[in-house]
Each structure stands twice: as C-alpha cells, then as structure tokens.
Tab-separated table of C-alpha atoms in Angstrom:
chain	number	residue	atom	x	y	z
A	1	MET	CA	-13.005	15.785	1.681
A	2	SER	CA	-10.835	18.573	0.278
A	3	ASP	CA	-8.095	16.125	-0.810
A	4	ILE	CA	-10.360	14.231	-3.195
A	5	ASP	CA	-13.493	14.942	-5.218
A	6	ILE	CA	-15.850	11.980	-5.640
A	7	ARG	CA	-19.067	12.401	-7.616
A	8	THR	CA	-21.183	10.967	-10.419
A	9	THR	CA	-21.295	12.817	-13.755
A	10	GLY	CA	-23.456	11.404	-16.524
A	11	ARG	CA	-22.732	7.682	-16.840
A	12	ALA	CA	-19.400	7.925	-15.001
A	13	GLY	CA	-18.268	7.568	-11.426
A	14	ARG	CA	-15.680	10.323	-11.063
A	15	ILE	CA	-12.693	10.331	-8.706
A	16	THR	CA	-10.357	13.334	-8.852
A	17	LEU	CA	-7.328	13.709	-6.588
A	18	THR	CA	-7.184	17.344	-5.446
A	19	ARG	CA	-3.850	17.783	-3.620
A	20	PRO	CA	-1.733	19.211	-6.451
A	21	LYS	CA	0.624	21.048	-4.076
A	22	ALA	CA	1.425	17.683	-2.458
A	23	LEU	CA	1.678	16.043	-5.901
A	24	ASN	CA	-1.636	14.347	-5.057
A	25	ALA	CA	0.011	12.006	-2.562
A	26	LEU	CA	-2.478	9.513	-1.134
A	27	THR	CA	-3.471	9.682	2.507
A	28	TYR	CA	-5.119	6.775	4.288
A	29	GLU	CA	-8.400	8.703	4.245
A	30	MET	CA	-8.179	9.183	0.472
A	31	CYS	CA	-7.603	5.452	-0.044
A	32	MET	CA	-10.623	4.617	2.076
A	33	ALA	CA	-12.793	7.182	0.256
A	34	ILE	CA	-11.873	5.618	-3.104
A	35	ASP	CA	-12.537	2.145	-1.703
A	36	THR	CA	-16.001	3.139	-0.481
A	37	ALA	CA	-16.932	4.834	-3.755
A	38	LEU	CA	-15.858	1.855	-5.860
A	39	ARG	CA	-17.868	-0.538	-3.701
A	40	ASN	CA	-20.952	1.681	-3.955
A	41	TRP	CA	-20.680	2.054	-7.731
A	42	ARG	CA	-20.018	-1.623	-8.339
A	43	GLU	CA	-23.730	-2.447	-8.013
A	44	ASP	CA	-25.063	0.891	-9.337
A	45	ASP	CA	-26.651	0.432	-12.766
A	46	ALA	CA	-26.466	4.197	-13.378
A	47	VAL	CA	-22.654	4.024	-13.415
A	48	ASP	CA	-21.128	2.403	-16.510
A	49	LEU	CA	-17.468	3.221	-15.915
A	50	ILE	CA	-15.052	4.872	-13.495
A	51	ILE	CA	-12.795	7.814	-14.390
A	52	LEU	CA	-9.730	8.549	-12.252
A	53	ASP	CA	-7.850	11.803	-12.736
A	54	ALA	CA	-6.046	14.458	-10.721
A	55	GLU	CA	-5.618	18.211	-10.513
A	56	GLY	CA	-2.376	19.928	-11.518
A	57	ASP	CA	0.192	19.388	-14.233
A	58	LYS	CA	3.022	17.869	-12.219
A	59	ALA	CA	1.567	14.586	-11.011
A	60	PHE	CA	-1.346	12.201	-11.144
A	61	CYS	CA	-0.105	10.856	-7.817
A	62	ALA	CA	3.493	10.812	-6.587
A	63	GLY	CA	2.883	8.059	-4.021
A	64	GLY	CA	1.538	7.552	-0.542
A	65	ASP	CA	1.645	10.289	2.081
A	66	ILE	CA	4.334	8.848	4.323
A	67	ALA	CA	4.526	11.591	6.962
A	68	GLU	CA	2.143	9.801	9.313
A	69	LEU	CA	3.812	6.457	8.642
A	70	TYR	CA	7.139	7.940	9.720
A	71	GLU	CA	5.702	9.761	12.712
A	72	THR	CA	4.031	6.639	14.116
A	73	GLY	CA	6.839	4.253	13.198
A	74	THR	CA	9.560	6.265	14.897
A	75	LYS	CA	7.503	6.052	18.104
A	76	GLY	CA	7.499	2.268	17.897
A	77	ASP	CA	3.918	2.089	16.651
A	78	PHE	CA	4.056	-0.225	13.650
A	79	GLY	CA	0.318	-0.901	13.650
A	80	PHE	CA	-0.692	2.226	11.740
A	81	GLY	CA	1.623	1.390	8.853
A	82	GLN	CA	0.518	-2.246	8.794
A	83	THR	CA	-3.125	-1.142	8.665
A	84	PHE	CA	-2.394	1.482	5.994
A	85	TRP	CA	-0.666	-1.021	3.714
A	86	ARG	CA	-3.241	-3.754	4.340
A	87	ASP	CA	-6.190	-1.544	3.405
A	88	GLU	CA	-4.328	0.107	0.522
A	89	TYR	CA	-3.505	-3.304	-0.950
A	90	ARG	CA	-7.141	-4.366	-0.644
A	91	LEU	CA	-8.035	-1.245	-2.633
A	92	ASN	CA	-5.421	-2.147	-5.268
A	93	ALA	CA	-7.023	-5.577	-5.669
A	94	LEU	CA	-10.475	-3.976	-5.888
A	95	VAL	CA	-9.335	-1.733	-8.754
A	96	PHE	CA	-7.647	-4.634	-10.563
A	97	GLU	CA	-10.665	-6.937	-10.254
A	98	TYR	CA	-13.319	-4.272	-10.853
A	99	PRO	CA	-16.204	-5.498	-13.032
A	100	LYS	CA	-16.662	-2.153	-14.821
A	101	PRO	CA	-14.144	-0.260	-16.972
A	102	VAL	CA	-11.717	1.874	-14.954
A	103	VAL	CA	-10.146	4.727	-16.954
A	104	SER	CA	-7.178	6.580	-15.476
A	105	PHE	CA	-5.507	9.713	-16.837
A	106	LEU	CA	-1.876	9.693	-15.699
A	107	GLN	CA	-0.176	13.035	-16.248
A	108	GLY	CA	3.231	13.899	-14.808
A	109	PHE	CA	4.531	11.717	-12.019
A	110	THR	CA	2.758	8.457	-11.205
A	111	MET	CA	4.835	6.712	-8.564
A	112	GLY	CA	4.378	4.127	-5.836
A	113	GLY	CA	0.882	4.421	-4.389
A	114	GLY	CA	-0.186	6.307	-7.511
A	115	VAL	CA	0.632	3.209	-9.547
A	116	GLY	CA	-1.567	1.150	-7.221
A	117	VAL	CA	-4.587	3.356	-7.891
A	118	GLY	CA	-3.905	4.456	-11.466
A	119	CYS	CA	-2.220	1.505	-13.188
A	120	HIS	CA	-4.504	-1.416	-12.326
A	121	GLY	CA	-7.548	-0.359	-14.315
A	122	ASN	CA	-8.087	-1.587	-17.855
A	123	HIS	CA	-7.797	1.781	-19.646
A	124	ARG	CA	-4.634	3.570	-18.513
A	125	ILE	CA	-3.990	6.768	-20.452
A	126	VAL	CA	-0.593	8.490	-20.645
A	127	GLY	CA	0.385	11.764	-22.306
A	128	GLU	CA	3.508	13.744	-23.141
A	129	SER	CA	4.347	14.560	-19.514
A	130	SER	CA	3.787	11.099	-18.032
A	131	LYS	CA	6.586	9.644	-15.922
A	132	ILE	CA	5.809	6.353	-14.204
A	133	SER	CA	8.130	4.668	-11.721
A	134	MET	CA	8.429	2.372	-8.724
A	135	PRO	CA	11.150	4.074	-6.597
A	136	GLU	CA	10.476	2.239	-3.321
A	137	CYS	CA	13.962	0.742	-2.974
A	138	SER	CA	15.292	4.281	-2.489
A	139	ILE	CA	13.335	4.577	0.784
A	140	GLY	CA	13.853	1.059	2.109
A	141	LEU	CA	10.655	-0.493	0.791
A	142	VAL	CA	10.032	-2.814	-2.159
A	143	PRO	CA	7.844	-2.167	-5.204
A	144	ASP	CA	4.367	-2.748	-3.806
A	145	VAL	CA	0.690	-1.764	-4.353
A	146	GLY	CA	0.559	-4.635	-6.846
A	147	GLY	CA	3.517	-3.274	-8.788
A	148	THR	CA	5.327	-6.595	-8.548
A	149	LEU	CA	2.611	-8.152	-10.728
A	150	MET	CA	3.411	-5.802	-13.612
A	151	LEU	CA	7.149	-6.023	-12.995
A	152	ALA	CA	7.007	-9.831	-13.073
A	153	LEU	CA	5.095	-9.702	-16.375
A	154	ALA	CA	7.283	-7.055	-18.060
A	155	PRO	CA	9.382	-8.217	-21.043
A	156	GLY	CA	12.691	-9.911	-20.268
A	157	ARG	CA	14.286	-8.551	-17.108
A	158	LEU	CA	12.736	-5.110	-17.257
A	159	GLY	CA	10.965	-5.921	-13.997
A	160	GLU	CA	14.175	-6.264	-12.026
A	161	PHE	CA	15.669	-3.175	-13.648
A	162	LEU	CA	12.616	-0.960	-13.080
A	163	GLY	CA	11.989	-2.252	-9.572
A	164	MET	CA	15.574	-1.968	-8.359
A	165	THR	CA	16.583	1.314	-9.995
A	166	GLY	CA	13.287	3.248	-9.872
A	167	HIS	CA	13.849	4.228	-13.524
A	168	ARG	CA	11.216	6.707	-14.735
A	169	MET	CA	9.270	5.542	-17.755
A	170	GLY	CA	7.949	7.944	-20.351
A	171	PRO	CA	4.716	7.095	-22.180
A	172	ALA	CA	6.114	4.599	-24.701
A	173	ASP	CA	8.149	2.758	-22.076
A	174	ALA	CA	5.189	2.623	-19.669
A	175	ILE	CA	3.119	0.969	-22.388
A	176	LEU	CA	5.941	-1.450	-23.231
A	177	ALA	CA	6.376	-2.472	-19.584
A	178	GLY	CA	2.637	-2.976	-19.041
A	179	PHE	CA	1.948	0.060	-16.834
A	180	ALA	CA	-0.197	1.901	-19.413
A	181	ASP	CA	-2.385	1.160	-22.431
A	182	HIS	CA	-2.811	4.234	-24.649
A	183	PHE	CA	-0.935	7.407	-25.485
A	184	ILE	CA	-3.337	10.311	-26.016
A	185	PRO	CA	-2.025	13.903	-26.142
A	186	LEU	CA	-2.913	15.897	-23.037
A	187	ALA	CA	-4.783	18.500	-25.057
A	188	HIS	CA	-7.460	15.918	-25.855
A	189	TRP	CA	-8.082	14.685	-22.312
A	190	SER	CA	-10.744	17.172	-21.267
A	191	ASP	CA	-12.932	16.511	-24.326
A	192	LEU	CA	-12.426	12.774	-23.947
A	193	ILE	CA	-13.548	12.824	-20.334
A	194	GLU	CA	-16.733	14.650	-21.365
A	195	MET	CA	-17.378	12.016	-24.034
A	196	LEU	CA	-16.833	9.214	-21.528
A	197	GLU	CA	-19.176	10.840	-19.043
A	198	ALA	CA	-21.889	11.264	-21.679
A	199	SER	CA	-21.590	7.841	-23.325
A	200	GLY	CA	-20.348	5.531	-20.583
A	201	ASN	CA	-18.371	3.823	-23.365
A	202	ALA	CA	-14.664	3.269	-22.690
A	203	ASP	CA	-14.107	1.694	-26.119
A	204	LEU	CA	-13.955	5.143	-27.707
A	205	LEU	CA	-10.514	5.660	-26.139
A	206	GLN	CA	-8.919	3.342	-28.672
A	207	ASP	CA	-10.085	5.591	-31.515
A	208	HIS	CA	-8.165	8.529	-30.036
A	209	ALA	CA	-4.924	6.718	-29.201
A	210	GLU	CA	-1.780	7.823	-31.026
A	211	THR	CA	1.757	6.515	-31.381
A	212	PRO	CA	3.852	7.889	-28.494
A	213	PRO	CA	7.307	9.439	-28.902
A	214	GLU	CA	10.005	6.766	-28.980
A	215	GLY	CA	10.976	5.348	-25.590
A	216	LYS	CA	14.355	4.474	-24.106
A	217	LEU	CA	13.831	0.926	-22.892
A	218	PRO	CA	13.923	-0.914	-26.253
A	219	GLY	CA	17.476	0.322	-26.811
A	220	MET	CA	18.434	-0.805	-23.302
A	221	GLN	CA	16.669	-4.177	-23.329
A	222	SER	CA	19.636	-6.360	-24.264
A	223	ASP	CA	21.876	-4.730	-21.643
A	224	ILE	CA	19.131	-5.063	-19.051
A	225	ASP	CA	18.480	-8.732	-19.824
A	226	GLN	CA	22.171	-9.552	-19.662
A	227	ALA	CA	22.836	-7.712	-16.412
A	228	PHE	CA	19.630	-8.502	-14.532
A	229	GLY	CA	19.377	-12.166	-15.463
A	230	GLY	CA	21.037	-13.294	-12.230
A	231	GLU	CA	19.234	-15.185	-9.489
A	232	THR	CA	20.163	-12.766	-6.706
A	233	LEU	CA	21.253	-9.185	-6.094
A	234	GLY	CA	24.820	-10.482	-5.804
A	235	ASP	CA	24.639	-12.092	-9.252
A	236	ILE	CA	23.320	-8.893	-10.788
A	237	LEU	CA	26.070	-6.821	-9.188
A	238	ILE	CA	28.724	-9.205	-10.517
A	239	ASN	CA	27.245	-8.929	-14.018
A	240	LEU	CA	27.310	-5.132	-13.845
A	241	ARG	CA	30.829	-4.943	-12.406
A	242	ASP	CA	32.139	-7.292	-15.094
A	243	SER	CA	30.778	-5.114	-17.888
A	244	ASP	CA	32.651	-2.186	-19.415
A	245	ARG	CA	29.517	-0.642	-20.908
A	246	ASP	CA	28.229	2.781	-19.864
A	247	PHE	CA	24.903	1.184	-19.020
A	248	ALA	CA	26.604	-0.933	-16.358
A	249	SER	CA	28.432	1.913	-14.641
A	250	ASN	CA	25.360	4.168	-14.690
A	251	THR	CA	23.185	1.390	-13.301
A	252	LEU	CA	25.668	0.560	-10.558
A	253	ASP	CA	25.616	4.202	-9.503
A	254	ALA	CA	21.830	4.065	-9.262
A	255	LEU	CA	21.794	0.811	-7.278
A	256	GLN	CA	24.373	2.023	-4.784
A	257	ARG	CA	21.978	4.730	-3.619
A	258	ASN	CA	19.221	2.260	-2.746
A	259	ALA	CA	18.590	-0.041	0.212
A	260	PRO	CA	20.443	-3.323	-0.388
A	261	LEU	CA	17.926	-5.412	1.578
A	262	SER	CA	15.070	-3.931	-0.457
A	263	MET	CA	16.791	-4.666	-3.761
A	264	ALA	CA	17.651	-8.224	-2.754
A	265	CYS	CA	14.045	-8.849	-1.719
A	266	THR	CA	12.753	-7.291	-4.945
A	267	VAL	CA	14.755	-9.779	-7.029
A	268	GLU	CA	13.552	-12.692	-4.906
A	269	MET	CA	9.915	-11.575	-5.047
A	270	LEU	CA	9.868	-11.304	-8.826
A	271	HIS	CA	11.482	-14.712	-9.202
A	272	ARG	CA	8.950	-16.290	-6.848
A	273	LEU	CA	5.987	-14.631	-8.542
A	274	ARG	CA	6.782	-15.448	-12.163
A	275	GLY	CA	4.925	-18.399	-13.587
A	276	PRO	CA	1.397	-19.694	-14.109
A	277	ALA	CA	0.361	-19.120	-10.483
A	278	LEU	CA	0.878	-15.338	-10.727
A	279	THR	CA	-2.190	-13.370	-9.622
A	280	MET	CA	-2.709	-9.871	-8.248
A	281	ARG	CA	-3.678	-11.254	-4.853
A	282	ARG	CA	-0.568	-13.403	-4.687
A	283	ALA	CA	1.600	-10.400	-5.583
A	284	LEU	CA	-0.036	-8.219	-2.924
A	285	GLU	CA	0.213	-10.941	-0.289
A	286	MET	CA	3.945	-11.296	-1.002
A	287	GLU	CA	4.460	-7.516	-0.874
A	288	TYR	CA	2.645	-7.319	2.459
A	289	ARG	CA	5.063	-9.798	3.985
A	290	PHE	CA	7.801	-7.233	3.426
A	291	THR	CA	5.924	-4.042	4.251
A	292	TYR	CA	4.443	-5.576	7.421
A	293	ARG	CA	8.042	-5.936	8.663
A	294	ALA	CA	9.498	-2.880	6.918
A	295	MET	CA	9.574	-0.529	9.902
A	296	GLU	CA	10.748	-2.974	12.543
A	297	HIS	CA	13.182	-5.094	10.552
A	298	GLY	CA	13.777	-3.241	7.275
A	299	ASP	CA	15.242	0.134	6.318
A	300	PHE	CA	12.030	2.068	5.756
A	301	LEU	CA	12.297	4.522	8.639
A	302	GLU	CA	15.947	5.230	7.879
A	303	GLY	CA	15.141	5.702	4.200
A	304	ILE	CA	12.400	8.234	4.979
A	305	ARG	CA	14.677	10.049	7.411
A	306	ALA	CA	17.458	10.398	4.845
A	307	GLN	CA	15.328	11.229	1.811
A	308	ILE	CA	12.446	13.247	3.197
A	309	ILE	CA	12.873	14.298	6.851
A	310	ASP	CA	16.541	15.310	7.198
A	311	LYS	CA	17.162	15.306	3.431
A	312	ASP	CA	20.827	14.464	3.971
A	313	ARG	CA	20.617	11.764	1.249
A	314	ASN	CA	22.983	9.698	3.383
A	315	PRO	CA	21.038	6.712	4.687
A	316	ASN	CA	22.668	4.222	7.013
A	317	TRP	CA	21.435	1.074	5.288
A	318	GLN	CA	21.694	-2.437	6.617
A	319	PHE	CA	24.181	-4.455	4.526
A	320	ALA	CA	25.705	-1.250	3.188
A	321	ASP	CA	28.417	-3.281	1.438
A	322	LEU	CA	25.632	-4.656	-0.824
A	323	SER	CA	26.250	-8.189	0.456
A	324	VAL	CA	22.810	-9.304	1.646
A	325	PRO	CA	22.610	-12.771	3.252
A	326	ALA	CA	19.939	-15.113	1.898
A	327	ALA	CA	18.662	-15.521	5.457
A	328	ALA	CA	17.876	-11.798	5.677
A	329	VAL	CA	15.802	-12.001	2.496
A	330	SER	CA	13.986	-15.106	3.762
A	331	LYS	CA	13.198	-13.371	7.063
A	332	MET	CA	11.528	-10.417	5.319
A	333	LEU	CA	9.497	-12.642	2.975
A	334	GLN	CA	8.464	-15.495	5.234
A	335	ARG	CA	4.744	-16.118	5.659
A	336	LEU	CA	2.880	-13.989	8.182
A	337	GLY	CA	0.531	-16.652	9.509
A	338	ALA	CA	-2.442	-15.067	11.257
A	339	ASP	CA	-1.274	-11.596	10.128
A	340	ALA	CA	-1.269	-12.490	6.414
A	341	LEU	CA	-3.065	-10.190	4.002
A	342	THR	CA	-6.627	-11.309	3.274
A	343	PHE	CA	-9.293	-10.023	0.915
A	344	GLU	CA	-12.986	-9.364	1.271
A	345	GLU	CA	-14.287	-12.565	-0.336
A	346	GLU	CA	-12.017	-14.832	1.681
C-alpha cells in the first residue's frame, strides 16, 4: 500500500505512514493494515518492539481521512462511518494493550486519529516541532480514539480545556498532559531508530531524553482549573464570562467557534470517566456512543462542510447560543445496546 510502509527491520516491526502531502491522514485501509501487522507481530518471537513513524516534516498524522466519511454521510449512509470508528477504536485499544514496547516518533502535527495511533504506546517521543491536539469539537465530534482517557487523567482540569478548545501542545505540555513520554531532538531520531532496530531494546530511549523547552500550560494551570471546574458547559461559560482575565476572553473566543453539543458532551464524558473504573475500553465505548450518532444527530457533517468542504468557517451549529439542554447530552451518550462497541476478547 503506497500510503503506508509495513516491514520488519532487525528486531523491530516497522510502520511508517507515507502520505506526507496529506499530512499522513489515516484512511480506513491504513488503520486495518496497522491492525493486521500488530496482530501478526504480537506472537512473532523475532519482533521485540514496534516502531511507528511517518514521512515528512509537517506531521506524524493530522487525523483521520474524513473525505469518505463526509461523502457517505451526506448521502444518508451512516454505516461506513460507524464501521470506520468501530474498527479504528479497536485498533486504538490494541495499541494501548500491546504486550511489546510500542515506540512512536511524533514530529509536527499529531491530531485526532494520529493521537489514537501514536499516543497510546508506552514510548512516545516528541521533538522541537511536535504539536499535539484534540481539535474534534471544531468539526462537531468529541475527542475520541481513546483521547478521553488521557484527558480524564491530565492534571487538574487540563482535560476539559484541551478537549474543548483543541489547544495545541508543544513537547513539554504534551508530556505534562500525558500524551508523550520523552523529548529527544529531531536530529537524533534517525540514529535512535537504527539502534532500536538493531537491539530491540526500547529502554535505551531514556538515556537519550532531554529536558524540553518550557511549555505554556503550567503558567495557565490555575486559570484553567478555576474556569473549567464547572459540572457542565454552562458552568464553564459562566466562569469565563465572570472573569476579567485575558485568559478568559481568549478562551471564550476559542469556544465560540466550536460545536456547543460536542463541547457539552466532552465535559460530561470526562466527568463520567474519571475515577477508579477508568479504562481504555471504557473510554472508547463512551466515545463510540457519540460518534455512532454523530452524523445523524450531531453536528459532524455540518462541521466538515464548514471547515473542509466549503471552507466558509461559518457552521450552522445546533444550540448556537451555547445553551445545550441536558437531555441533548444524554441522548448522544446513552448506551447503544446491541450496537455497543465490543473488543476481540469479549
């Protein structure tokens, strides 16, 4: 497949995304190719670890390829999208639960679906150019691909802030929020990959990790915790409107561009997930409740139209006044019954 290069080199299973002109956006076929490779290598004693990387300087992976999702959804065919998300989420769980080390090299943009592939392994490497974000609320989705797990675990209320605003994290902030593990300058990556291939030993990464340039989130943490500590989107908006700080006005501007229903559901999902019962599978199952309904009952198709198809940046959101009824949130997140997301061992 020209969009992805899957091979074995030395002791490593190698997966390289090769769509740099499309910012390595994931197609359904790419997801399935990764899934197949990981399952084959899981029992292969010749493979000690997995290395994920991508061609080009601009992006590891800027998300899922949503052209086909839009094309099918606008024709009233919601099945393709439901299948895409179901199988993608199963892949996300496979990466998270993988019994061998998974090393990912995350240059440039890592967003949405890229997070689901690149940020669930146990050795996530960022460099000077890395920018990691979950911008789904801007297209009428919610943070998904297991992103809600990391958002729910992030310090304080960073999860709500990152999930609702789509804020782009540099290397230090990605490590702070739990989306990355080590900062290693980009110039060292090629040699490191050769060492990993030869040795099959992921522990050597720690020896090459450096202190990243200072991030932005620590200086914003108190403002974020104060503003995003509310129980609902409405509470958060009140907190922001009552503040005279620049942070509040800038954040309000960001939120007003996004889908209100998506933001309200994001807050509710993180609140439901936090606690001792939090697992990757529970996070993915909750996300699938929303995405399963996103085309028919959410704002996904309108978000894609406004941001990517017509590019008018003027979406006609539901609840455009930012007042989202609790019943609308409950409808998007209610259990799916026979259509619920399941996993291979179940």
